[in-house]
Amino acid sequence: MKKGNIYRTYNCSELREENVGEKIKLAGWVDTIRDLGGVLFIDLRDEYGVTQIVVSGDTEKVDFASRIPVESTISASGIVRLRDEETINRNIETGTVELFVDKIEILGKRTKSLPFDIANNRNVREDLRLEYRFLDLRSRKNLENLKLRAKLIQFLRNQMIEKGFLEVQTPILTSSSPEGARDYLVPSRIYPGKFYALPQAPQQFKQLLMVSGIDKYFQIAPCFRDEDARADRSPGEFYQLDMEMAFSTQEDVFEVMEDVIYKTFKEFSDKKIVDYPFPRISYEDAMLKYGTDKPDLRNPLEIKDVTNIFEKLDIKVFNGKIVRTITLPNGANATRAFYDDMVNFAINECKAKGLAWLKVNDDRSLQGPIAKLIPDDSREELLVQTDTHEGDSIFFIAEHKGIVEKLAGEIRREIGIRQNLIDDSIFRFCWIVDFPMFELADNGKIEFSHNPFSMPQGGLEALETKNPLDIYAYQYDIVCNGVELSSGAVRNHDPKIMIKAFEIAGYTEEEIMNRFSSLYKAFHYGAPPHAGIAPGIDRMLMLLTGEESIREVIAFPMNSKAQDLLMGAPGNVSDRQLKDVHIKLDLK
């Protein structure tokens, strides 16, 4: 017998025809048992694969093996032999051989009923799968996702090291700072009434590393944000490829990260990458043409603004509103049910007041609910301005600024899905650039629209002389197939610019000194210009695997309500633990 440990000499994917006649030992989980009347065929499974083992002859041995519950762990020894020609399984690596068992031992017996069929786990309610995640992860699909995750992280790490980046780990316990989401707070035992925060991102630390003299930094960074879950966002914890470069510009970041992302997606997917280098789209153009700052460019539909045409017409539902259109090529052939369904979608799902539409006949006349309201001269202007032709149709979205963009984007996406316009065989990346530095909050106050540590385009002069809402920042996102993969920015490294930018957002210099004391202090000691970005690893994996939910590529995710059903978090703690950190609960 080949030398190995006491449980196995091979794993369940290794045996081949050259092993025939060899005495070996395997260990793993009982996947299936087939009893053919005195002959048992057991599929034995481990992380690496499956091997068929055969138990026959000795009645006592067969009886013992037949009673082993599936999903128990066993060790089996015996002789490798060829399968009969008619039983060869080409779907597994070991499909031409089998292990004829002379000894079998139960290592870990399953003593409770399985809560679900592991092989068909994707048809099971998610909360049940997460409660029994240790079983859920036994499925081949989940196992492959975890393996891909490990390979992808290693591939990313190797690329960054090859490009001269230094991997540095930054703290998990840090101070609270406003970075777009609620912090997870950790009370201090030693300092009553004070708290640590789990980092939403290593933002300040990586900037401090630049001031410290690190030229190129990266890490596979855990980030913690107390925010609501959605399909592409896991509540609580996520991971990103965090990087920062000293003495660099936006273009330097693009050069590095485009290459890394492109090579990564080429390495782990057979899908074609369209458009490389990645096209650049300004934030304003993205919001106009696609109704979102994370456009899915696989969808060929574009949104057009036709407000100028409808300002000259007295159509009640459009009066005083911004009017956007979406042209659907060959849409005149779509059924009336399609248009009715789109109207219902706009009203019920998007909370729109309605959705107008028109078909264009072969003679360029219009057909539809608002056709009679558009005179001939305006009709032709409309068709030309929207690049609409005979046989096409047009959808109209009318709303006020800030609302019309979102509505048009959601309707564009839904039309693309319902008309099968989105090509699932490709990846389409783009950079979204020139984000506004500031925006108006619901209360009418000016606040940062993106990363507060970004450099404004035009520097201090722009902050002092321009309307804050007209100032762009050196901020940028990478988007792939409608998913935001990463955000980044050229950083604000000048204390004067930092003070002025935060002043516009309502902070005093004293508040900056208190809340961002480390950066404020560091920037007075010769900070280099620096820039960075942080692609989300979980989102990359979601795209590469084609999973609908980000939770499918995370080993132990929380559910959509931010609960860890396996470990029971969040949970209660003892009064003694609360007393240690000087906390009393008020649950009224």
XYZ file of C-alpha atoms in Angstrom:
588
model
C 0.000 0.000 0.000
C 1.207 3.478 -0.884
C 2.370 5.342 2.187
C -0.132 7.886 3.494
C -1.851 8.843 6.711
C -3.954 6.365 8.687
C -7.163 7.348 6.884
C -6.168 7.567 3.201
C -3.350 7.044 0.761
C -5.074 8.836 -2.146
C -7.766 11.451 -2.421
C -11.006 10.767 -4.268
C -9.917 12.286 -7.591
C -6.507 10.622 -8.017
C -7.083 6.999 -9.005
C -6.448 6.058 -12.639
C -5.988 2.898 -14.694
C -2.286 2.773 -13.755
C -3.390 2.176 -10.146
C -5.201 -1.062 -11.044
C -4.069 -3.900 -8.754
C -2.750 -1.515 -6.111
C -3.905 -1.788 -2.502
C -5.000 1.674 -1.369
C -7.112 3.495 1.180
C -9.643 6.331 0.645
C -11.540 8.583 3.050
C -14.433 10.931 2.502
C -18.178 11.471 2.683
C -20.727 8.915 1.536
C -22.413 10.676 -1.361
C -24.768 7.926 -2.549
C -25.340 4.225 -1.898
C -26.824 1.889 -4.524
C -27.799 -1.585 -3.320
C -28.051 -4.082 -6.194
C -28.854 -7.087 -4.054
C -25.727 -8.151 -2.217
C -23.506 -5.703 -4.096
C -23.176 -2.113 -2.859
C -21.901 0.737 -5.006
C -20.923 3.754 -2.906
C -19.860 7.100 -4.365
C -17.217 8.414 -1.977
C -16.683 12.186 -2.102
C -14.050 14.571 -0.794
C -12.992 18.104 -1.739
C -11.125 16.834 -4.785
C -13.608 14.518 -6.468
C -15.557 11.242 -6.379
C -14.515 7.581 -6.511
C -16.852 4.608 -6.740
C -16.207 1.940 -4.131
C -17.726 -1.547 -4.255
C -18.688 -3.735 -1.298
C -19.704 -7.338 -1.988
C -19.079 -10.944 -0.984
C -18.948 -10.890 2.813
C -22.589 -10.679 3.964
C -21.685 -9.086 7.280
C -19.563 -6.433 5.563
C -22.278 -5.683 2.996
C -24.910 -5.431 5.719
C -22.685 -3.061 7.730
C -21.985 -0.814 4.731
C -25.631 -0.706 3.654
C -26.567 0.836 6.996
C -24.118 3.724 6.771
C -26.113 6.966 6.508
C -25.242 9.120 3.509
C -23.075 12.156 4.397
C -21.262 10.135 7.044
C -17.464 10.057 6.800
C -15.752 6.721 6.239
C -12.369 5.207 5.472
C -12.220 2.286 3.049
C -9.292 0.132 1.945
C -9.017 -2.426 -0.834
C -7.755 -3.146 -4.340
C -8.179 -0.820 -7.328
C -9.778 -2.508 -10.323
C -11.137 -1.555 -13.731
C -14.830 -0.909 -14.060
C -16.846 -3.038 -16.429
C -17.094 -1.304 -19.806
C -20.815 -0.642 -19.445
C -20.367 1.047 -16.034
C -17.610 3.518 -17.004
C -18.522 7.067 -15.959
C -16.943 9.685 -18.230
C -18.297 12.521 -16.076
C -15.769 12.015 -13.276
C -11.972 11.823 -13.361
C -11.894 8.389 -11.737
C -14.663 7.004 -13.947
C -12.738 4.031 -15.408
C -11.754 2.490 -12.068
C -13.267 1.564 -8.712
C -12.113 0.438 -5.290
C -13.071 -3.133 -4.343
C -13.351 -2.860 -0.559
C -11.901 -5.316 1.915
C -12.303 -3.097 4.978
C -14.583 -0.179 5.764
C -14.682 2.013 8.868
C -17.092 4.758 9.944
C -15.167 7.846 11.056
C -18.027 10.252 11.655
C -21.580 8.952 11.558
C -24.495 11.195 10.577
C -27.013 10.724 13.373
C -29.614 13.354 12.420
C -31.851 13.751 9.396
C -30.523 16.037 6.681
C -32.433 19.349 6.614
C -32.239 19.423 2.804
C -30.881 17.582 -0.210
C -27.300 18.812 -0.548
C -27.090 18.011 -4.255
C -30.162 20.199 -4.910
C -29.401 22.894 -2.356
C -30.144 25.784 -4.719
C -33.842 24.894 -4.553
C -33.839 25.291 -0.773
C -34.903 28.373 1.190
C -31.783 30.496 1.739
C -32.202 30.974 5.482
C -32.278 27.192 5.974
C -29.139 26.814 3.857
C -27.348 29.475 5.921
C -28.427 27.910 9.218
C -26.769 24.680 8.048
C -24.014 26.338 6.044
C -21.535 23.557 6.893
C -23.813 21.217 4.930
C -24.608 23.743 2.218
C -20.891 24.166 1.493
C -20.586 20.442 0.764
C -22.382 20.957 -2.556
C -20.100 20.838 -5.574
C -21.146 24.290 -6.806
C -20.407 25.981 -3.482
C -17.121 24.127 -3.170
C -16.071 25.271 -6.635
C -16.971 28.856 -5.737
C -14.702 28.697 -2.686
C -11.859 27.233 -4.740
C -12.272 29.957 -7.331
C -12.203 32.563 -4.578
C -8.888 31.219 -3.286
C -7.361 31.115 -6.771
C -8.587 34.609 -7.637
C -7.165 36.147 -4.462
C -3.827 34.461 -5.093
C -3.849 35.658 -8.703
C -4.587 39.229 -7.637
C -1.893 39.120 -4.973
C 0.704 37.838 -7.427
C -0.136 40.536 -9.967
C 0.199 43.315 -7.420
C 3.520 41.976 -6.136
C 4.815 41.681 -9.721
C 3.900 45.330 -10.255
C 6.016 46.357 -7.270
C 3.286 46.847 -4.667
C 4.013 46.156 -1.002
C 1.364 44.245 0.951
C 0.620 45.934 4.281
C -2.053 44.953 6.820
C -3.945 47.826 8.434
C -5.866 47.766 11.754
C -9.312 46.263 12.242
C -9.979 48.264 15.418
C -9.844 51.943 14.549
C -11.718 55.211 15.010
C -15.102 56.159 13.619
C -15.172 58.374 10.505
C -17.890 59.434 8.034
C -17.352 57.278 4.962
C -20.824 56.706 3.574
C -22.342 54.054 5.860
C -22.937 53.358 9.535
C -19.966 52.108 11.502
C -19.852 48.915 13.522
C -18.844 50.110 16.976
C -16.782 48.234 19.569
C -16.927 49.559 23.155
C -13.671 49.984 25.052
C -13.191 48.235 28.385
C -10.235 50.398 29.377
C -11.728 53.751 28.381
C -15.326 53.972 29.627
C -17.747 55.579 27.190
C -15.344 55.405 24.249
C -15.576 53.204 21.188
C -13.500 51.677 18.454
C -14.995 51.273 15.000
C -14.444 48.515 12.481
C -13.053 50.130 9.305
C -15.492 50.788 6.473
C -12.332 50.745 4.345
C -8.612 51.271 5.079
C -8.987 54.750 3.549
C -7.115 56.861 6.079
C -4.514 54.201 6.784
C -3.526 53.793 3.159
C -3.183 57.539 2.783
C -1.025 57.610 5.900
C 1.142 54.886 4.360
C 1.758 57.200 1.412
C 2.849 59.947 3.796
C 5.016 57.343 5.542
C 7.034 56.782 2.391
C 5.424 53.583 1.038
C 5.418 53.987 -2.738
C 2.871 51.341 -3.758
C 0.616 49.675 -1.194
C -1.996 46.929 -1.438
C -3.835 44.415 0.689
C -6.788 42.032 0.468
C -8.724 44.181 2.892
C -11.787 43.324 4.996
C -14.278 46.193 5.184
C -17.200 46.542 7.578
C -20.343 48.549 6.894
C -23.652 48.497 8.700
C -25.864 48.824 5.636
C -28.809 47.024 4.093
C -28.225 43.956 1.950
C -29.013 43.637 -1.736
C -28.084 41.138 -4.443
C -24.593 42.608 -4.989
C -23.945 43.754 -1.414
C -23.471 41.638 1.671
C -24.296 43.296 4.984
C -21.547 43.495 7.545
C -18.322 42.385 5.909
C -16.819 42.336 2.443
C -13.358 42.171 0.890
C -11.609 44.390 -1.613
C -8.284 44.631 -3.408
C -7.198 47.858 -1.760
C -4.351 49.781 -3.397
C -2.717 53.200 -3.287
C 0.172 54.779 -5.209
C 2.374 57.728 -4.277
C 3.344 60.403 -6.813
C 0.550 59.225 -9.089
C -2.370 60.557 -11.086
C -5.707 59.201 -12.228
C -4.033 57.892 -15.378
C -1.463 55.945 -13.367
C -4.218 54.188 -11.434
C -6.095 53.401 -14.640
C -2.977 51.883 -16.210
C -2.378 49.530 -13.279
C -5.940 48.532 -12.467
C -7.174 48.066 -16.029
C -4.388 45.564 -16.615
C -5.103 43.707 -13.362
C -8.855 43.501 -13.930
C -8.519 42.530 -17.588
C -6.031 39.730 -16.868
C -8.103 38.467 -13.941
C -11.317 38.161 -15.946
C -9.421 36.593 -18.863
C -7.863 34.058 -16.486
C -11.067 32.942 -14.779
C -13.726 33.207 -17.477
C -14.249 32.179 -21.085
C -16.516 35.152 -21.715
C -15.315 37.735 -24.211
C -14.208 41.105 -22.848
C -15.560 43.805 -25.136
C -13.751 47.155 -25.375
C -10.232 47.128 -23.980
C -8.898 49.558 -22.842
C -12.105 50.271 -20.965
C -14.130 53.206 -22.337
C -14.547 56.278 -20.143
C -17.939 57.811 -19.504
C -18.510 60.968 -17.515
C -20.937 60.785 -14.618
C -23.222 63.283 -16.373
C -23.287 61.273 -19.597
C -23.904 58.040 -17.702
C -26.880 59.517 -15.884
C -28.281 60.913 -19.139
C -27.692 57.947 -21.467
C -28.213 55.093 -19.028
C -30.006 56.574 -16.005
C -27.384 55.207 -13.605
C -23.717 55.621 -12.709
C -23.244 51.854 -13.067
C -24.529 51.206 -16.597
C -24.850 47.772 -18.129
C -23.308 48.404 -21.546
C -24.447 45.021 -22.811
C -27.846 46.661 -23.129
C -27.730 48.614 -26.439
C -30.579 50.980 -25.514
C -29.736 54.623 -24.808
C -31.800 57.327 -23.153
C -32.270 60.638 -24.986
C -33.377 64.010 -23.653
C -36.242 65.618 -25.610
C -37.309 68.264 -23.106
C -36.682 70.991 -25.708
C -39.364 69.498 -27.979
C -42.040 69.154 -25.313
C -41.415 72.609 -23.888
C -43.090 73.898 -27.099
C -46.093 71.603 -26.756
C -48.969 71.821 -24.337
C -49.178 68.225 -23.155
C -50.350 68.210 -19.569
C -48.421 65.151 -18.325
C -45.148 66.582 -19.701
C -45.563 70.238 -18.754
C -42.788 71.604 -16.526
C -40.928 68.296 -16.472
C -37.767 66.835 -17.934
C -38.691 64.411 -20.704
C -36.496 61.426 -21.592
C -37.066 58.776 -24.238
C -35.924 55.236 -24.938
C -36.118 53.982 -28.511
C -36.695 50.248 -28.957
C -35.541 49.104 -32.421
C -38.243 47.048 -34.154
C -40.464 47.726 -31.169
C -43.514 48.195 -33.381
C -43.603 44.409 -33.691
C -43.914 43.901 -29.932
C -47.287 42.805 -28.588
C -49.737 45.111 -26.854
C -49.282 42.947 -23.748
C -45.596 43.929 -23.674
C -46.476 47.623 -23.580
C -49.171 47.108 -20.959
C -46.729 45.125 -18.836
C -44.111 47.873 -19.132
C -46.664 50.489 -18.016
C -47.572 48.310 -15.031
C -43.883 47.819 -14.222
C -43.257 51.594 -14.279
C -46.230 52.311 -12.024
C -46.030 49.389 -9.601
C -42.296 48.679 -9.399
C -40.745 52.079 -10.146
C -43.501 54.161 -8.516
C -43.794 56.272 -11.680
C -46.990 58.176 -12.385
C -47.205 56.509 -15.780
C -45.322 55.529 -18.924
C -46.231 56.813 -22.386
C -45.233 55.009 -25.586
C -45.553 55.296 -29.344
C -45.019 53.019 -32.321
C -43.615 54.368 -35.591
C -45.448 53.131 -38.680
C -43.872 52.475 -42.071
C -44.947 55.964 -43.258
C -43.354 57.530 -40.122
C -46.753 58.275 -38.651
C -47.229 57.610 -34.956
C -49.489 55.136 -33.225
C -50.173 55.012 -29.521
C -51.829 56.752 -26.563
C -50.243 60.190 -27.135
C -49.896 60.100 -30.942
C -52.634 62.685 -31.543
C -50.972 65.166 -29.184
C -47.801 65.485 -31.277
C -48.073 67.673 -34.409
C -46.324 66.672 -37.634
C -43.403 69.107 -37.355
C -42.685 68.038 -33.773
C -43.081 64.398 -34.776
C -40.278 64.606 -37.329
C -38.062 66.536 -34.934
C -38.692 63.860 -32.312
C -37.809 60.985 -34.645
C -34.596 62.635 -35.804
C -33.471 63.693 -32.327
C -34.056 60.214 -30.883
C -32.677 58.373 -33.946
C -35.963 56.492 -34.274
C -36.945 54.818 -37.548
C -39.889 53.089 -39.143
C -40.866 49.990 -37.199
C -39.312 51.245 -33.947
C -41.135 52.357 -30.818
C -40.455 55.043 -28.226
C -41.036 55.127 -24.471
C -41.431 58.476 -22.686
C -40.418 59.209 -19.091
C -41.372 62.618 -17.681
C -40.334 63.694 -14.198
C -38.322 66.269 -12.298
C -34.518 66.253 -12.098
C -33.159 63.673 -9.690
C -36.147 61.401 -10.315
C -36.307 61.177 -14.093
C -32.795 59.716 -14.349
C -33.537 56.816 -12.004
C -36.904 56.061 -13.614
C -35.446 56.072 -17.121
C -32.591 53.827 -16.008
C -34.903 51.258 -14.432
C -37.186 51.210 -17.474
C -34.203 50.896 -19.847
C -32.960 47.921 -17.851
C -36.360 46.232 -17.805
C -36.914 46.669 -21.548
C -33.491 45.152 -22.181
C -34.325 42.119 -20.045
C -37.820 41.580 -21.454
C -36.651 41.956 -25.046
C -33.608 39.671 -24.526
C -31.206 42.423 -25.573
C -28.516 41.622 -22.998
C -25.718 39.314 -24.147
C -24.726 37.051 -21.255
C -21.650 35.765 -23.079
C -19.629 38.979 -22.698
C -18.162 41.357 -20.132
C -18.403 45.069 -20.827
C -16.322 47.309 -18.578
C -16.173 51.071 -18.369
C -14.741 53.813 -16.216
C -17.183 56.340 -14.794
C -15.253 59.597 -14.298
C -15.780 63.248 -13.340
C -18.117 62.733 -10.414
C -19.485 65.886 -8.805
C -17.532 66.790 -5.687
C -20.649 67.883 -3.784
C -24.398 67.348 -3.891
C -27.475 68.688 -2.143
C -28.834 66.572 0.679
C -32.573 66.208 1.249
C -32.359 68.955 3.854
C -30.904 71.364 1.275
C -27.402 71.332 2.737
C -24.274 70.664 0.680
C -22.519 67.377 1.365
C -19.848 65.220 -0.257
C -21.262 63.128 -3.081
C -18.518 60.489 -3.042
C -15.257 60.075 -1.129
C -14.641 63.112 1.126
C -10.864 62.703 0.792
C -10.882 63.273 -2.990
C -9.015 66.008 -4.829
C -11.311 68.571 -6.482
C -10.590 69.262 -10.129
C -9.125 72.770 -10.174
C -7.813 72.464 -6.630
C -8.187 75.274 -4.131
C -9.077 77.816 -6.796
C -12.161 75.819 -7.807
C -13.281 75.527 -4.192
C -12.907 79.264 -3.644
C -14.391 80.563 -6.894
C -16.951 78.066 -8.249
C -20.435 77.041 -7.240
C -19.779 73.882 -5.173
C -22.351 71.962 -7.228
C -20.333 72.724 -10.389
C -17.069 71.295 -9.043
C -15.915 67.897 -10.283
C -13.630 65.600 -8.346
C -10.916 63.239 -9.498
C -13.133 60.301 -8.590
C -13.732 57.228 -10.682
C -15.511 53.869 -10.657
C -14.999 50.662 -12.611
C -18.307 49.186 -13.742
C -18.849 45.759 -15.322
C -22.185 44.536 -16.691
C -24.113 46.948 -14.509
C -22.183 46.133 -11.319
C -19.939 48.689 -9.639
C -16.679 46.822 -9.072
C -14.721 49.581 -7.416
C -14.437 53.215 -6.475
C -11.292 55.259 -6.344
C -9.930 58.767 -6.391
C -6.945 61.042 -6.526
C -6.581 62.030 -2.889
C -6.614 65.433 -1.348
C -3.135 65.699 0.198
C -3.016 69.478 0.780
C -4.294 70.633 4.217
C -5.543 73.949 2.792
C -7.636 72.184 0.161
C -8.807 69.656 2.733
C -9.963 72.365 5.132
C -11.797 74.286 2.411
C -13.515 71.185 0.991
C -14.780 70.092 4.400
C -15.766 73.678 5.209
C -18.092 73.689 2.173
C -19.622 70.446 3.478
C -20.304 72.095 6.832
C -17.266 71.104 8.900
C -15.154 73.555 10.864
C -11.367 73.261 10.981
C -11.685 72.238 14.614
C -14.003 69.381 13.637
C -11.540 68.264 10.965
C -8.722 68.308 13.508
C -10.798 66.198 15.901
C -12.373 63.732 13.437
C -9.455 63.352 11.021
C -6.605 64.266 13.306
C -4.172 61.749 11.823
C -4.569 62.918 8.217
C -4.741 66.565 9.202
C -1.514 66.205 11.148
C 0.230 64.058 8.530
C -0.496 66.407 5.635
C 1.580 69.095 7.369
C 4.682 66.910 7.110
C 5.268 66.632 3.376
C 2.578 64.442 1.850
C 3.100 63.183 -1.729
C 0.322 63.382 -4.319
C -1.348 59.991 -4.246
C -4.265 58.072 -5.723
C -5.869 54.682 -5.387
C -8.788 52.364 -5.925
C -10.319 49.247 -4.359
C -12.123 46.665 -6.544
C -14.551 44.452 -4.647
C -13.437 40.815 -4.602
C -16.882 39.443 -3.765
C -18.423 41.296 -6.699
C -15.735 40.083 -9.073
C -16.509 36.522 -8.020
C -20.230 37.105 -8.411
C -19.687 38.177 -12.018
C -17.220 35.388 -12.799
C -19.473 32.656 -11.408
C -22.700 34.115 -12.808
C -24.319 33.932 -9.373
C -27.406 36.055 -8.744
C -26.514 36.711 -5.097
C -23.192 37.793 -3.628
C -23.803 35.442 -0.686
C -23.099 32.463 -2.948
C -19.397 33.376 -3.192
C -18.818 34.001 0.537
C -18.065 31.092 2.862
C -20.163 32.200 5.829
C -22.344 35.161 4.814
C -25.012 36.892 6.820
C -28.537 36.689 5.487
C -30.391 39.653 3.975
C -31.354 40.829 7.475
C -27.724 40.954 8.675
C -28.032 37.785 10.757
C -25.509 34.969 10.996
C -27.963 32.088 11.366
C -25.216 29.515 11.823
C -23.382 31.211 14.694
C -26.395 33.046 16.099
C -25.151 36.587 15.593
C -26.106 39.154 16.612
C -26.804 37.544 19.967
C -27.209 38.351 23.613
C -24.266 38.776 25.953
C -24.098 38.433 29.720
C -24.576 41.284 32.172
C -20.966 40.763 33.217
C -19.750 41.342 29.654
C -21.801 44.526 29.414
C -20.480 45.724 32.749
C -16.897 45.141 31.557
C -17.422 47.638 28.732
C -19.507 50.054 30.829
C -22.748 49.610 28.875
C -26.356 49.467 30.076
C -29.074 48.445 27.650
C -32.138 50.590 27.016
C -34.542 48.396 25.061
C -37.628 50.586 25.410
